[in-house]
Amino acid sequence: MSNRPDLLENEEKKSYGAVFLLATAILLAGSLWAIWQDSFSRHLWKKWKTDFYRIAISKFTDELDAEQTRLAEVPEYLELEGQLASARETLAGKGEEGEALRELEKQLETANITVLETDLSLRIVKGEIEEAWYWVEHATHGGGTGQAEKAEVQRLEGEKDIKQAEYEGAIAARDAIILEIEKVRSREIEIEDELRPFRKGIEAIDLKLDSVSFEVFGQRVPHIPTVDQVVLPAFEKNNFDQWVDRVERCQNCHVAIDRAGFEDLENPLKTHPDRSYYFGNNHEVRKFGCTPCHGGQGASINALELAHGFVKFWEEPLLDTHDKVQANCLHCHASAQGMKGAPVVARGEQLFRDLGCHGCHLVKGLEQLPKAGPSLKRIAAKTTPEWMVSWIEHPDAFRPTTRMPHFYLSRDESEAIAAYVLSGSIPSSESWLAIHPGPKGVSAANADLVAQGKELSGELGCLGCHGFEPGQYASQVAIGMDTAPNLARIAEKTDARWIYNWLKNPREYSETARMPRLRLSDAEAAAITSYLLTLKEQAPPTIDPALRARIAQQETIDRGEKLIRRYGCAGCHTINGMENESRVSVELSNFSGKHLEELFFGDRLDIPNTWDDWTINKILTPRTYATDRIDQNMPEFGFAKEDARALTVYLASRSTRKINSLYLPKNQHKEHTLKAGREVVAYYNCQGCHSFDGHDGAIRKYYEDDMEAAPPILVGEGKKLQPEWFFDFLKRPMRLRPWLDVRMPTFGLNDEETSTVIDYFAALDGYKLGPVVIEAREEAHTPMIAKGEVPAEMFDCSSCHVMGGGRVPANQYSVSRTALTDQEAAVWIEEHLGVEIVNAQAKADAVEAFREFLVEDAN
């Protein structure tokens, strides 16, 4: 106990200054660190925003100086500025006008006080009235009469009328003073009005400066960075089928994304490329945000990786703006075809459709597309087993630019598949052959006939789809893949009987044939057939009895059936016995949603572990992921890398996301109309001949020396053509331009396809058609001929139409037809005038009128 005072005394003498100093230093360091991290280290958006404000202040200040310098050289502006300064000097001086203005301003100040006082008095009385009514109700609810309370209400109402009059009087007095002030300042106001057009530029720049800074002692100071965000209410549905909002804070880093004039800055401070197009078309940042197009984690701003979604398990990372960002266009738009700024995904969409990927893979929205390959229902009538087996085994060995993919089948497998297809096609092939005999007048040895056929194939428009020499083509559906078969080796594949009857009417051989009917005469068909029979590199395959014996065995046929089901041949081809087959491969409707963990890389450890690399290698080398345990059946198309990338981008668009219709394009009907129309015109290769929808007719490259002889350009047709006429013309084309050798064929469109094409052309030019009613279209061109009422003048085209432009005059054109036989004249009438001769009498009448016209025209 005796030592306790000493201990206390010693304790009292101890100094903790160092501890307090250290604690203070730690607290100060922590505070500085927190401020630094919050302002710069952790929240880089603040730094970028401040940097942008400084850049913008400098830019806008320079613009302001430039505008002021420009105005300093405008005499009218300088004169008005001088007049304004003089007027203001006069009003500020001690003259009569200045004294009057100052007196009126004092009166205005007093009048404003009076207005406020009378307004307050009026408000007080109104409040007292409300209180008085309360006491009236209180008295009546308590059983009283409330007469005294009502009298008080009446008294206050009278007082309110007095106060109201005083208030209105004060307003009128103030307004009168304001009018007097305006009269005194009338010259100043007039000059300011005259100066306003000159000052528009300065005012606009001042507004821009105010948006990034505020003024302190005449100096511009950047705004303090604050978080901006955009909320997209009920933007999309989540996995629980509930509408959820989306929060966007991207503009805190990308400050100038929707501001013009900063295109030359580096990201994240630069203006969005082609800003007026993207933001002016339903993509305004404040309404639509950034992530619906670009991906990323829009709500995050603390770290670049987080904001861009480059974190594990985030399903929508930032997309490559070079091409993959285009995939998101198809989340809202029906199609990317014809869309500016989306050429890669549009290319992928076209490739997926035209190459028949939908035959094996189900994709929602593409279920209605027709099969990409030709029908094999009557294949036994077309080719030989020997050729067919070789084709199945290695298609590009026969035709390097074929769309048919390579399945890497063995010889035995190829024979088995050919066996099944041929066996199922024999009955229908025999029926077709029975009514389509071999042609007369066909001879590949007749040089004149072959030359005529070659000339016809060039004149009629066949080159819009086909090439006739090795490597020749008008257009390609993919790099290295022709739109229609190259015919350089057609004579090795089939014979005169099939070629002739196919040329006469393709739909009689296959009801789904894309090849149109050119309405050839027998002589024309014979000439072209003769020419095609000369197109070969070697002799057709010789008959192989052993092969034919093998494919006739039921065991081989049964094996072929299994192989066809395995490889999904019926996805592209119509095969007898396989009409109800389902797709053989995985659905791709939500392929972009596949996680990396779901993609099987097999033994390929050399391929980078990314979604893009897996997909593009699957497209380029489909069997690359096969292992000893897991097989891969997808065939190889031989894609170029550019096309494989386009397909990869398109597959990135395949998603089951459900976006609120409020955010979808307003012209959904037009987009779906264009999509449906583009599918039809692509299927029939209308752009092989005609130019429209941003594409040049492929055949036009063969008319460089005489473009007027090329098929007509159809740009703007939607606003020219009457839909009823267009419908009938597409169903039954007629020759409208007699000076053209190229011939509009008959495609055999059904009513739905025809209406789709008409609506498509109208939509291209911004029109929306209602229902098109076609009456008696089957009789549209026949009544006059059928009844034998054929006036000679009906053939006098030159009476209305000028046959100029370097073309053959009408009389010379007609004289060249005088050597036609009756049969040839009848064919010419049907072809060139779009009529149908229905009986012998009609034929005789038409030919007679035709010859009378020729004689008169020749004279």
Short mmCIF file of N, CA, C and O in Angstrom, two decimals, residues 223-287:
data_model
loop_
_atom_site.label_atom_id
_atom_site.label_comp_id
_atom_site.label_asym_id
_atom_site.label_seq_id
_atom_site.Cartn_x
_atom_site.Cartn_y
_atom_site.Cartn_z
N HIS A 223 -17.38 20.49 -63.24
CA HIS A 223 -18.39 19.97 -62.31
C HIS A 223 -17.78 18.91 -61.42
O HIS A 223 -16.85 18.19 -61.82
N ILE A 224 -18.29 18.80 -60.21
CA ILE A 224 -17.88 17.71 -59.32
C ILE A 224 -18.52 16.43 -59.85
O ILE A 224 -19.74 16.37 -60.04
N PRO A 225 -17.73 15.37 -60.11
CA PRO A 225 -18.30 14.13 -60.68
C PRO A 225 -19.34 13.50 -59.76
O PRO A 225 -19.10 13.32 -58.56
N THR A 226 -20.48 13.21 -60.29
CA THR A 226 -21.53 12.49 -59.55
C THR A 226 -21.99 11.32 -60.40
O THR A 226 -21.84 11.31 -61.63
N VAL A 227 -22.55 10.32 -59.76
CA VAL A 227 -23.00 9.11 -60.47
C VAL A 227 -24.27 9.41 -61.25
O VAL A 227 -25.26 9.88 -60.69
N ASP A 228 -24.21 9.14 -62.55
CA ASP A 228 -25.41 9.20 -63.41
C ASP A 228 -25.84 7.77 -63.70
O ASP A 228 -24.99 6.88 -63.87
N GLN A 229 -27.13 7.56 -63.80
CA GLN A 229 -27.59 6.22 -64.15
C GLN A 229 -28.90 6.31 -64.92
O GLN A 229 -29.64 7.28 -64.83
N VAL A 230 -29.13 5.29 -65.71
CA VAL A 230 -30.36 5.15 -66.48
C VAL A 230 -31.03 3.86 -66.03
O VAL A 230 -30.38 2.82 -65.93
N VAL A 231 -32.30 3.93 -65.75
CA VAL A 231 -33.07 2.74 -65.35
C VAL A 231 -34.02 2.39 -66.49
O VAL A 231 -34.79 3.24 -66.95
N LEU A 232 -33.93 1.16 -66.96
CA LEU A 232 -34.82 0.66 -68.00
C LEU A 232 -35.90 -0.19 -67.33
O LEU A 232 -35.66 -1.36 -67.00
N PRO A 233 -37.07 0.37 -67.08
CA PRO A 233 -38.11 -0.35 -66.33
C PRO A 233 -38.60 -1.59 -67.09
O PRO A 233 -38.83 -1.53 -68.30
N ALA A 234 -38.73 -2.70 -66.36
CA ALA A 234 -39.27 -3.95 -66.92
C ALA A 234 -38.65 -4.26 -68.27
O ALA A 234 -39.34 -4.54 -69.25
N PHE A 235 -37.33 -4.25 -68.32
CA PHE A 235 -36.64 -4.40 -69.61
C PHE A 235 -36.74 -5.82 -70.15
O PHE A 235 -37.01 -6.03 -71.33
N GLU A 236 -36.54 -6.83 -69.30
CA GLU A 236 -36.51 -8.21 -69.79
C GLU A 236 -37.02 -9.15 -68.71
O GLU A 236 -37.17 -8.76 -67.55
N LYS A 237 -37.26 -10.38 -69.11
CA LYS A 237 -37.71 -11.39 -68.15
C LYS A 237 -36.52 -12.20 -67.65
O LYS A 237 -35.62 -12.55 -68.43
N ASN A 238 -36.54 -12.50 -66.36
CA ASN A 238 -35.47 -13.30 -65.79
C ASN A 238 -35.80 -14.79 -65.91
O ASN A 238 -36.78 -15.17 -66.57
N ASN A 239 -35.00 -15.63 -65.28
CA ASN A 239 -35.20 -17.08 -65.39
C ASN A 239 -36.48 -17.55 -64.71
O ASN A 239 -36.88 -18.71 -64.88
N PHE A 240 -37.08 -16.67 -63.92
CA PHE A 240 -38.33 -17.02 -63.24
C PHE A 240 -39.53 -16.41 -63.93
O PHE A 240 -40.60 -16.29 -63.36
N ASP A 241 -39.31 -15.96 -65.20
CA ASP A 241 -40.37 -15.39 -66.01
C ASP A 241 -40.98 -14.14 -65.40
O ASP A 241 -42.17 -13.89 -65.52
N GLN A 242 -40.15 -13.34 -64.74
CA GLN A 242 -40.60 -12.09 -64.13
C GLN A 242 -39.91 -10.93 -64.83
O GLN A 242 -38.72 -10.99 -65.12
N TRP A 243 -40.65 -9.86 -65.06
CA TRP A 243 -40.06 -8.68 -65.66
C TRP A 243 -39.14 -8.00 -64.64
O TRP A 243 -39.52 -7.78 -63.50
N VAL A 244 -37.94 -7.68 -65.06
CA VAL A 244 -36.97 -7.04 -64.16
C VAL A 244 -36.42 -5.79 -64.83
O VAL A 244 -36.33 -5.70 -66.06
N ASP A 245 -36.06 -4.81 -64.00
CA ASP A 245 -35.46 -3.58 -64.50
C ASP A 245 -33.99 -3.82 -64.83
O ASP A 245 -33.37 -4.78 -64.36
N ARG A 246 -33.43 -2.92 -65.59
CA ARG A 246 -32.00 -2.94 -65.86
C ARG A 246 -31.44 -1.56 -65.54
O ARG A 246 -32.00 -0.54 -65.94
N VAL A 247 -30.32 -1.55 -64.82
CA VAL A 247 -29.67 -0.30 -64.42
C VAL A 247 -28.41 -0.10 -65.24
O VAL A 247 -27.60 -1.03 -65.39
N GLU A 248 -28.24 1.09 -65.81
CA GLU A 248 -27.10 1.42 -66.66
C GLU A 248 -26.30 2.57 -66.05
O GLU A 248 -26.87 3.62 -65.73
N ARG A 249 -25.00 2.37 -65.86
CA ARG A 249 -24.12 3.44 -65.39
C ARG A 249 -22.91 3.61 -66.31
O ARG A 249 -21.91 4.20 -65.93
N CYS A 250 -23.02 3.08 -67.50
CA CYS A 250 -21.89 3.10 -68.44
C CYS A 250 -21.43 4.52 -68.74
O CYS A 250 -20.24 4.77 -68.96
N GLN A 251 -22.38 5.47 -68.79
CA GLN A 251 -22.05 6.83 -69.19
C GLN A 251 -21.20 7.57 -68.17
O GLN A 251 -20.73 8.68 -68.45
N ASN A 252 -20.96 6.97 -66.99
CA ASN A 252 -20.07 7.61 -66.03
C ASN A 252 -18.62 7.52 -66.47
O ASN A 252 -17.80 8.37 -66.09
N CYS A 253 -18.27 6.50 -67.22
CA CYS A 253 -16.93 6.41 -67.82
C CYS A 253 -16.95 6.92 -69.26
O CYS A 253 -16.08 7.69 -69.67
N HIS A 254 -17.96 6.47 -70.00
CA HIS A 254 -18.10 6.89 -71.40
C HIS A 254 -18.92 8.18 -71.44
O HIS A 254 -20.04 8.21 -71.95
N VAL A 255 -18.31 9.24 -70.92
CA VAL A 255 -19.04 10.48 -70.70
C VAL A 255 -19.52 11.11 -72.00
O VAL A 255 -20.60 11.68 -72.07
N ALA A 256 -18.73 11.01 -73.04
CA ALA A 256 -19.05 11.70 -74.30
C ALA A 256 -19.73 10.79 -75.30
O ALA A 256 -19.83 11.14 -76.47
N ILE A 257 -20.21 9.63 -74.87
CA ILE A 257 -20.72 8.64 -75.81
C ILE A 257 -21.85 9.19 -76.66
O ILE A 257 -22.00 8.83 -77.83
N ASP A 258 -22.69 10.06 -76.10
CA ASP A 258 -23.80 10.64 -76.86
C ASP A 258 -23.61 12.13 -77.11
O ASP A 258 -24.57 12.85 -77.34
N ARG A 259 -22.34 12.60 -77.05
CA ARG A 259 -22.04 14.01 -77.33
C ARG A 259 -21.25 14.09 -78.64
O ARG A 259 -20.23 13.44 -78.79
N ALA A 260 -21.71 14.93 -79.54
CA ALA A 260 -21.01 15.09 -80.80
C ALA A 260 -19.76 15.93 -80.59
O ALA A 260 -19.70 16.80 -79.72
N GLY A 261 -18.74 15.65 -81.39
CA GLY A 261 -17.56 16.48 -81.38
C GLY A 261 -16.34 15.89 -80.70
O GLY A 261 -15.28 16.53 -80.66
N PHE A 262 -16.46 14.70 -80.12
CA PHE A 262 -15.33 14.11 -79.41
C PHE A 262 -14.91 12.78 -80.05
O PHE A 262 -14.42 11.88 -79.39
N GLU A 263 -15.12 12.67 -81.36
CA GLU A 263 -14.81 11.43 -82.07
C GLU A 263 -13.32 11.10 -82.08
O GLU A 263 -12.95 9.93 -82.24
N ASP A 264 -12.47 12.11 -81.93
CA ASP A 264 -11.03 11.88 -82.03
C ASP A 264 -10.39 11.48 -80.70
O ASP A 264 -9.19 11.16 -80.66
N LEU A 265 -11.14 11.50 -79.61
CA LEU A 265 -10.58 11.11 -78.32
C LEU A 265 -10.44 9.60 -78.24
O LEU A 265 -11.05 8.85 -79.01
N GLU A 266 -9.64 9.14 -77.29
CA GLU A 266 -9.51 7.72 -77.05
C GLU A 266 -10.61 7.25 -76.10
O GLU A 266 -11.16 8.04 -75.32
N ASN A 267 -10.93 5.98 -76.17
CA ASN A 267 -11.89 5.43 -75.20
C ASN A 267 -11.32 5.53 -73.80
O ASN A 267 -10.11 5.42 -73.61
N PRO A 268 -12.14 5.80 -72.79
CA PRO A 268 -13.61 5.79 -72.84
C PRO A 268 -14.24 7.16 -73.09
O PRO A 268 -15.43 7.34 -72.82
N LEU A 269 -13.47 8.15 -73.56
CA LEU A 269 -13.98 9.51 -73.63
C LEU A 269 -14.46 9.91 -75.01
O LEU A 269 -14.85 11.06 -75.20
N LYS A 270 -14.47 8.99 -75.97
CA LYS A 270 -14.81 9.38 -77.34
C LYS A 270 -16.31 9.26 -77.60
O LYS A 270 -17.04 8.53 -76.91
N THR A 271 -16.76 9.95 -78.63
CA THR A 271 -18.15 9.88 -79.08
C THR A 271 -18.41 8.54 -79.76
O THR A 271 -17.52 7.97 -80.40
N HIS A 272 -19.63 8.05 -79.64
CA HIS A 272 -19.99 6.79 -80.29
C HIS A 272 -19.87 6.92 -81.81
O HIS A 272 -20.32 7.91 -82.39
N PRO A 273 -19.25 5.94 -82.48
CA PRO A 273 -19.17 6.01 -83.95
C PRO A 273 -20.55 6.10 -84.59
O PRO A 273 -21.51 5.47 -84.13
N ASP A 274 -20.62 6.89 -85.64
CA ASP A 274 -21.88 7.06 -86.39
C ASP A 274 -23.04 7.36 -85.44
O ASP A 274 -24.11 6.76 -85.50
N ARG A 275 -22.81 8.32 -84.60
CA ARG A 275 -23.73 8.64 -83.51
C ARG A 275 -25.15 8.95 -83.99
O ARG A 275 -26.13 8.47 -83.43
N SER A 276 -25.26 9.73 -85.04
CA SER A 276 -26.59 10.15 -85.49
C SER A 276 -27.43 8.96 -85.96
O SER A 276 -28.65 8.95 -85.76
N TYR A 277 -26.78 7.94 -86.54
CA TYR A 277 -27.52 6.77 -87.00
C TYR A 277 -27.98 5.90 -85.83
O TYR A 277 -29.16 5.56 -85.71
N TYR A 278 -27.06 5.55 -84.95
CA TYR A 278 -27.40 4.62 -83.88
C TYR A 278 -28.31 5.25 -82.83
O TYR A 278 -29.28 4.63 -82.38
N PHE A 279 -28.03 6.47 -82.43
CA PHE A 279 -28.84 7.09 -81.37
C PHE A 279 -30.10 7.74 -81.90
O PHE A 279 -30.99 8.07 -81.14
N GLY A 280 -30.15 7.94 -83.21
CA GLY A 280 -31.35 8.54 -83.77
C GLY A 280 -32.38 7.53 -84.19
O GLY A 280 -33.40 7.88 -84.76
N ASN A 281 -32.12 6.25 -83.92
CA ASN A 281 -33.02 5.19 -84.39
C ASN A 281 -33.41 4.28 -83.23
O ASN A 281 -33.09 3.10 -83.20
N ASN A 282 -34.08 4.88 -82.24
CA ASN A 282 -34.60 4.12 -81.10
C ASN A 282 -33.51 3.58 -80.18
O ASN A 282 -33.73 2.63 -79.44
N HIS A 283 -32.29 4.16 -80.24
CA HIS A 283 -31.22 3.69 -79.37
C HIS A 283 -30.69 4.81 -78.48
O HIS A 283 -29.54 4.76 -78.07
N GLU A 284 -31.49 5.82 -78.22
CA GLU A 284 -31.03 6.94 -77.42
C GLU A 284 -30.60 6.43 -76.05
O GLU A 284 -31.32 5.68 -75.40
N VAL A 285 -29.38 6.84 -75.63
CA VAL A 285 -28.76 6.26 -74.44
C VAL A 285 -29.65 6.38 -73.22
O VAL A 285 -29.76 5.45 -72.42
N ARG A 286 -30.27 7.52 -73.04
CA ARG A 286 -31.07 7.76 -71.83
C ARG A 286 -32.33 6.90 -71.79
O ARG A 286 -32.95 6.78 -70.75
N LYS A 287 -32.70 6.32 -72.93
CA LYS A 287 -33.91 5.50 -72.96
C LYS A 287 -33.60 4.01 -73.17
O LYS A 287 -34.37 3.16 -72.74
#
